[in-house]
PDB file of C-alpha atoms in Angstrom:
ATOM      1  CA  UNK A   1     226.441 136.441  51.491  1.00 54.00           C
ATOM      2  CA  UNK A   2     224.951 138.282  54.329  1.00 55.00           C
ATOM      3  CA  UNK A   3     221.189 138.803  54.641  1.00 49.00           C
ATOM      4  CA  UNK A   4     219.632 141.895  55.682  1.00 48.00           C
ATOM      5  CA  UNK A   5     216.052 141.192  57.409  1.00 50.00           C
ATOM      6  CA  UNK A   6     214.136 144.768  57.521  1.00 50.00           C
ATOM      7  CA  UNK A   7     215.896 147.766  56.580  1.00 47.00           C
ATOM      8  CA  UNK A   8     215.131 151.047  56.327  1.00 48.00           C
ATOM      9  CA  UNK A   9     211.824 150.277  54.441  1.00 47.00           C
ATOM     10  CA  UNK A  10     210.446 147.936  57.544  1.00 48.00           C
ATOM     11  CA  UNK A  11     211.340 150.642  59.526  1.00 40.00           C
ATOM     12  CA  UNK A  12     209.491 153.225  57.930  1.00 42.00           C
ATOM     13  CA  UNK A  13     206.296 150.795  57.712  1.00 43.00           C
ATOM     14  CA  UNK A  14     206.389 149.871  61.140  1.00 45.00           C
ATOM     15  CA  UNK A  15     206.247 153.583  62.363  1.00 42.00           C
ATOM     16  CA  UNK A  16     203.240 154.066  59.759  1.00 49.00           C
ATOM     17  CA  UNK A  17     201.648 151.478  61.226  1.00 54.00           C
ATOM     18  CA  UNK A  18     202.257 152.263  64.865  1.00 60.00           C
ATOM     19  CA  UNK A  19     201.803 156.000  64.035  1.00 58.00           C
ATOM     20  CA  UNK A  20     198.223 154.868  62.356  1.00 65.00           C
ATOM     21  CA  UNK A  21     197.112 152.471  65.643  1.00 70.00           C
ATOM     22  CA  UNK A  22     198.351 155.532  67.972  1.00 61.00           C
ATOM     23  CA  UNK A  23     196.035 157.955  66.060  1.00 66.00           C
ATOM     24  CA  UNK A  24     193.021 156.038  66.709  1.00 65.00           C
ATOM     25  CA  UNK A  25     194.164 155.235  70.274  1.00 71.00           C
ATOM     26  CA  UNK A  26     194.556 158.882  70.878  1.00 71.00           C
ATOM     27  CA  UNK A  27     190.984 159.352  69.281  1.00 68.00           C
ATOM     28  CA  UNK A  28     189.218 156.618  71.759  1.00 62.00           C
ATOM     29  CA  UNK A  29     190.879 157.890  74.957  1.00 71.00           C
ATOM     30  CA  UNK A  30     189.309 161.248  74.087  1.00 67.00           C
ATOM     31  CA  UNK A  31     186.033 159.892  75.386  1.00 61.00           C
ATOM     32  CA  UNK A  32     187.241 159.095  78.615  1.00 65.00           C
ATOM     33  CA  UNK A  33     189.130 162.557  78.516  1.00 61.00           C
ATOM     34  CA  UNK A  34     186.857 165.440  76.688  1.00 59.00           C
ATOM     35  CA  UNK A  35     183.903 166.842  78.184  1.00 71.00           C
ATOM     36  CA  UNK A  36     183.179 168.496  74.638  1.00 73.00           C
ATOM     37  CA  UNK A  37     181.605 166.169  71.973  1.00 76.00           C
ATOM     38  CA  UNK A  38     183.519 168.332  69.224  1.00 80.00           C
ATOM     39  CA  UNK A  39     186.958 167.455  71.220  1.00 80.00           C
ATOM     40  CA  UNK A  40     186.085 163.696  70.403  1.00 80.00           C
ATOM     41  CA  UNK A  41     185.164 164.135  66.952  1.00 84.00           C
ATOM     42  CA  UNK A  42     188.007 166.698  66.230  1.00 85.00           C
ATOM     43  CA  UNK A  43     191.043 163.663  67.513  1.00 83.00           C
ATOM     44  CA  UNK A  44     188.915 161.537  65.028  1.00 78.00           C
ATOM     45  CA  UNK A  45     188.688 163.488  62.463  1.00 85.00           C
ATOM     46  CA  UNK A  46     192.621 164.319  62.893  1.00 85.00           C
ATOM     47  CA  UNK A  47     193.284 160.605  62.907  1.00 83.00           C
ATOM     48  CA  UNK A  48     190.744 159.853  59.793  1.00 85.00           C
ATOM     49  CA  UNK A  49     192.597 162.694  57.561  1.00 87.00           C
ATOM     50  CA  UNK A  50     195.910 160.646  57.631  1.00 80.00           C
ATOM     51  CA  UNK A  51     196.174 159.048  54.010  1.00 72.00           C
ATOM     52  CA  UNK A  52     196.957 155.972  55.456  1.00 75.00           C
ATOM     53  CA  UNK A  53     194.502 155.861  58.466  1.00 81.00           C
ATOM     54  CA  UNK A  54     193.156 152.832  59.323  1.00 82.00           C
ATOM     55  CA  UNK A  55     189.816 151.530  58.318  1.00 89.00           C
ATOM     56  CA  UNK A  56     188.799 150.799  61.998  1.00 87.00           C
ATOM     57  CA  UNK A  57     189.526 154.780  62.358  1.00 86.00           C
ATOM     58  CA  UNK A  58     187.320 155.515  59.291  1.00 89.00           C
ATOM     59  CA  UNK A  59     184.780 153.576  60.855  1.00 92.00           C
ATOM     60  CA  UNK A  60     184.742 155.076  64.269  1.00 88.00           C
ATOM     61  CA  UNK A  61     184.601 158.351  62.766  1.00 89.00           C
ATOM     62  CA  UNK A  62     181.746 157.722  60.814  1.00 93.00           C
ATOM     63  CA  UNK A  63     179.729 156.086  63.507  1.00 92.00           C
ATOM     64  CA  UNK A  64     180.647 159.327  65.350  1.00 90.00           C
ATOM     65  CA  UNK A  65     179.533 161.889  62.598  1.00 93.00           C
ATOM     66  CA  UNK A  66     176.129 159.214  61.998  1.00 91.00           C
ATOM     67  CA  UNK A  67     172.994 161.521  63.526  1.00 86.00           C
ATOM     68  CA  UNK A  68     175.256 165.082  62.798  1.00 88.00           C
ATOM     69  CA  UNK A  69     176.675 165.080  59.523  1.00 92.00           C
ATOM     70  CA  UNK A  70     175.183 161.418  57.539  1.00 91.00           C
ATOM     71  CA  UNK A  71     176.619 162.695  54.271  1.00 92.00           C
ATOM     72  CA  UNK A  72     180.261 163.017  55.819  1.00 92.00           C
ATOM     73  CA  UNK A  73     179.932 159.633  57.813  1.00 94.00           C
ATOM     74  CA  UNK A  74     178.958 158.095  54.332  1.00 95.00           C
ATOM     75  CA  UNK A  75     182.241 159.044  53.146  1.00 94.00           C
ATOM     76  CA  UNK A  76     183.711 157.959  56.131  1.00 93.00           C
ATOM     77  CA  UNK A  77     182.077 154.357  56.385  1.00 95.00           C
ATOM     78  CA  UNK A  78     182.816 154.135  52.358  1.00 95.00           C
ATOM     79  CA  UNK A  79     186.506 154.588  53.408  1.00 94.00           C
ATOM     80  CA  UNK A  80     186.703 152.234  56.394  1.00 94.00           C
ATOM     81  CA  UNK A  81     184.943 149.154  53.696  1.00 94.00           C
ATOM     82  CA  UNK A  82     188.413 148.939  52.029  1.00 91.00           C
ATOM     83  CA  UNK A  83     189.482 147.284  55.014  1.00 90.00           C
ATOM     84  CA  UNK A  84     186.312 146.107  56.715  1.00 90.00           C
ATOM     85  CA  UNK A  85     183.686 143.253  55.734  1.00 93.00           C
ATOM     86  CA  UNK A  86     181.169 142.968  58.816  1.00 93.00           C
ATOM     87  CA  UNK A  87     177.720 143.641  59.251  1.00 94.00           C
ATOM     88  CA  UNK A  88     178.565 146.789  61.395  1.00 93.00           C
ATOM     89  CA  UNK A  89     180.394 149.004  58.875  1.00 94.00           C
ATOM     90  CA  UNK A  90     176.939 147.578  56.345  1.00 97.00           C
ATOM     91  CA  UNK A  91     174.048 148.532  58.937  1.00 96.00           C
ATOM     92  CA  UNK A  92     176.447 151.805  59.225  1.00 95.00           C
ATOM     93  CA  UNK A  93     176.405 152.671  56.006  1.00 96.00           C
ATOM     94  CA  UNK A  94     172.741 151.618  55.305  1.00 97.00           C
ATOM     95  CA  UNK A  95     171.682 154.352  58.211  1.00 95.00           C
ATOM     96  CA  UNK A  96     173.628 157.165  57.071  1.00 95.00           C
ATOM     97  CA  UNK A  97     172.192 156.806  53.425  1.00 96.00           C
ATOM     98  CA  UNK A  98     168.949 156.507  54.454  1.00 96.00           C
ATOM     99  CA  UNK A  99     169.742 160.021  56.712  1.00 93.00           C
ATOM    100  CA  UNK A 100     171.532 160.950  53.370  1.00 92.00           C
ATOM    101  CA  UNK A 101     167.711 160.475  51.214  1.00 94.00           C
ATOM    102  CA  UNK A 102     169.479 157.888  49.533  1.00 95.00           C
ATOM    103  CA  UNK A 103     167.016 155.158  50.061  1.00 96.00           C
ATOM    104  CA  UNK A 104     167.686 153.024  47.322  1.00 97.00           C
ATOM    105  CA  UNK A 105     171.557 152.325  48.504  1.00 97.00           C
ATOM    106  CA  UNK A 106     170.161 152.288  52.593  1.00 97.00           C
ATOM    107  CA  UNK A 107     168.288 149.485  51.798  1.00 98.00           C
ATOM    108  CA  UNK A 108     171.413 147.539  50.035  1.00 98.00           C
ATOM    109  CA  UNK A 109     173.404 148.588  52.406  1.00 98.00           C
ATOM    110  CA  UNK A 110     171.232 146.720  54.983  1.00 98.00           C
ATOM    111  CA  UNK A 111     170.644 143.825  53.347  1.00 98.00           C
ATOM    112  CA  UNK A 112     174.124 143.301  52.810  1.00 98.00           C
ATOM    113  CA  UNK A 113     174.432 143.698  57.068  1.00 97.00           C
ATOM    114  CA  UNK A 114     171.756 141.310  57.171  1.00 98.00           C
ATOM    115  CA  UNK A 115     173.832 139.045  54.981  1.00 97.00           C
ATOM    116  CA  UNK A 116     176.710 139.295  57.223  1.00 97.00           C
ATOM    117  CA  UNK A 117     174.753 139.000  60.974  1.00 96.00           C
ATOM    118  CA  UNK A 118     171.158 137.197  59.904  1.00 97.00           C
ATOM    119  CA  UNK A 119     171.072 136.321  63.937  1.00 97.00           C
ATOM    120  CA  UNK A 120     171.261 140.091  64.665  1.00 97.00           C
ATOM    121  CA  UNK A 121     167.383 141.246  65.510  1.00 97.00           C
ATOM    122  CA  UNK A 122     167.718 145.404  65.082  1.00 97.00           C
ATOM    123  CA  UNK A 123     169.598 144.399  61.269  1.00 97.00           C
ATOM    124  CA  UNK A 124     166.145 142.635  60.671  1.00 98.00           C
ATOM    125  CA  UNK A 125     164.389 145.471  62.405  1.00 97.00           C
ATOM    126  CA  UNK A 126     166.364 148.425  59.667  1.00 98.00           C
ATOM    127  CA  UNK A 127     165.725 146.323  56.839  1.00 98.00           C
ATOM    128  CA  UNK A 128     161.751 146.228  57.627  1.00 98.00           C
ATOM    129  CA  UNK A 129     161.930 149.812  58.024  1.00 97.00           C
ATOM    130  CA  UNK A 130     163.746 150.624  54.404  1.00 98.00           C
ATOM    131  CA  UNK A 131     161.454 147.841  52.954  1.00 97.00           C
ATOM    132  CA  UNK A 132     158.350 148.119  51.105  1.00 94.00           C
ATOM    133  CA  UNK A 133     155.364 147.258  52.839  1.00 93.00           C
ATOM    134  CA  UNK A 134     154.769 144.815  49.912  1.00 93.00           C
ATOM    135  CA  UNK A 135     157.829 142.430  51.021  1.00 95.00           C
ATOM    136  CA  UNK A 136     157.519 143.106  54.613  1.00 95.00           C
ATOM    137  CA  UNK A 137     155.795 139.352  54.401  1.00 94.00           C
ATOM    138  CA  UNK A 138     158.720 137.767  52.610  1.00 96.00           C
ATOM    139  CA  UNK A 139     161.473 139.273  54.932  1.00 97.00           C
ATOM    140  CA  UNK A 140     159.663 138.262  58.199  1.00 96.00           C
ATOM    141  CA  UNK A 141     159.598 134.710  56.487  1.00 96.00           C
ATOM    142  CA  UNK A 142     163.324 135.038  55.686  1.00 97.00           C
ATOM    143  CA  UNK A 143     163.887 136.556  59.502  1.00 97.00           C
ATOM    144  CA  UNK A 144     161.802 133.240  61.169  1.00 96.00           C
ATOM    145  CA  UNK A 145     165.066 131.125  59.436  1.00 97.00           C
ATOM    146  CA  UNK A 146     167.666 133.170  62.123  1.00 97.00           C
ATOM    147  CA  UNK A 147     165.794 134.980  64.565  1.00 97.00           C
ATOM    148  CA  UNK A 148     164.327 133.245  68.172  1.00 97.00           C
ATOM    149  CA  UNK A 149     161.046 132.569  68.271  1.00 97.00           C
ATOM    150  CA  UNK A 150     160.498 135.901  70.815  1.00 97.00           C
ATOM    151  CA  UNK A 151     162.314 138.090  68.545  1.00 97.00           C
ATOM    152  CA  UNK A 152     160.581 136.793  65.377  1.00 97.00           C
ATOM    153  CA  UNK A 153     156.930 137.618  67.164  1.00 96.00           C
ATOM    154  CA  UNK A 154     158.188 141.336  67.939  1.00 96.00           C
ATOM    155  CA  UNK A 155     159.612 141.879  64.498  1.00 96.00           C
ATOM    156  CA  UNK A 156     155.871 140.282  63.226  1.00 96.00           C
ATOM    157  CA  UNK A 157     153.861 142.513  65.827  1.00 96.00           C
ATOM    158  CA  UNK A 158     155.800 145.871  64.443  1.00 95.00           C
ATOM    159  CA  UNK A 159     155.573 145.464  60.673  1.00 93.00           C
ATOM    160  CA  UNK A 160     152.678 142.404  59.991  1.00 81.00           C
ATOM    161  CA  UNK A 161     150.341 143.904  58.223  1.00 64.00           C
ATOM    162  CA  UNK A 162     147.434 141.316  59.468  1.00 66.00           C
TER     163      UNK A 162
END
């Protein structure tokens, strides 16, 4: 018996795949190429509508669309988590709710980047800003456990209320 490795259905995979990776790499060389922000956000959001874009794409975009359009780069950033698990695409999403008036889910959203990168200082420095003044105390407490002692003292400085 003869065995067939690939086929037609490998075939057609591989192209979505390389079709999906040359989207985005279309989408990041329009930095370098437009002079006109909406050039940049137009080859993303051509990349992004492709049903099976990649999550990095969804995530680009939605960075991209962050300070314009922070309902649209919430759906963007809620896309890209079905592939992505880091404290970026968390911090990310935690912004563009917050931008959204969702303040409730910004503040999950950031602890959850916290979670992911405690040794990142401006994660500690969102999370005191969507935070009640009333656990400001606890979090810097939690932040002295991962933070340098320099970063810890300018995290204290900015939101200790003594």
């Amino acid at each position: 018996p003869r065995v067939v490795v690939g086929g037609p259905r490998t075939v057609i995979l591989g192209f979505a795949t390389l079709y999906r990776s040359y989207q985005l790499a279309q989408a990041r060389q329009s930095f370098g190429l437009a002079e006109n922000p909406e050039t940049i956000r137009e080859a993303y959001r051509r990349a992004a509508e492709n049903t099976s874009a990649l999550s990095q794409t969804h995530l680009e975009y939605g960075l991209l669309l962050l300070n314009d359009s922070p309902e649209r780069a919430l759906n963007e950033l809620t896309k890209a988590l079905s592939g992505i698990d880091t404290g970026e695409i968390y911090l990310a999403l935690g912004q563009s709710s917050k931008s959204a008036g969702e303040d409730e889910s910004a503040l999950r959203f950031t602890e959850k980047g916290v979670f992911r990168w405690p040794k990142y200082f401006v994660g500690w420095e969102q999370r005191l800003h969507y935070s009640d003044e009333a656990n400001r105390a606890k979090i810097l407490e939690e932040a002295k456990r991962f933070l340098n002692t320099e970063q810890h003292a300018k995290l204290a400085a900015q939101f200790d209320p003594r």
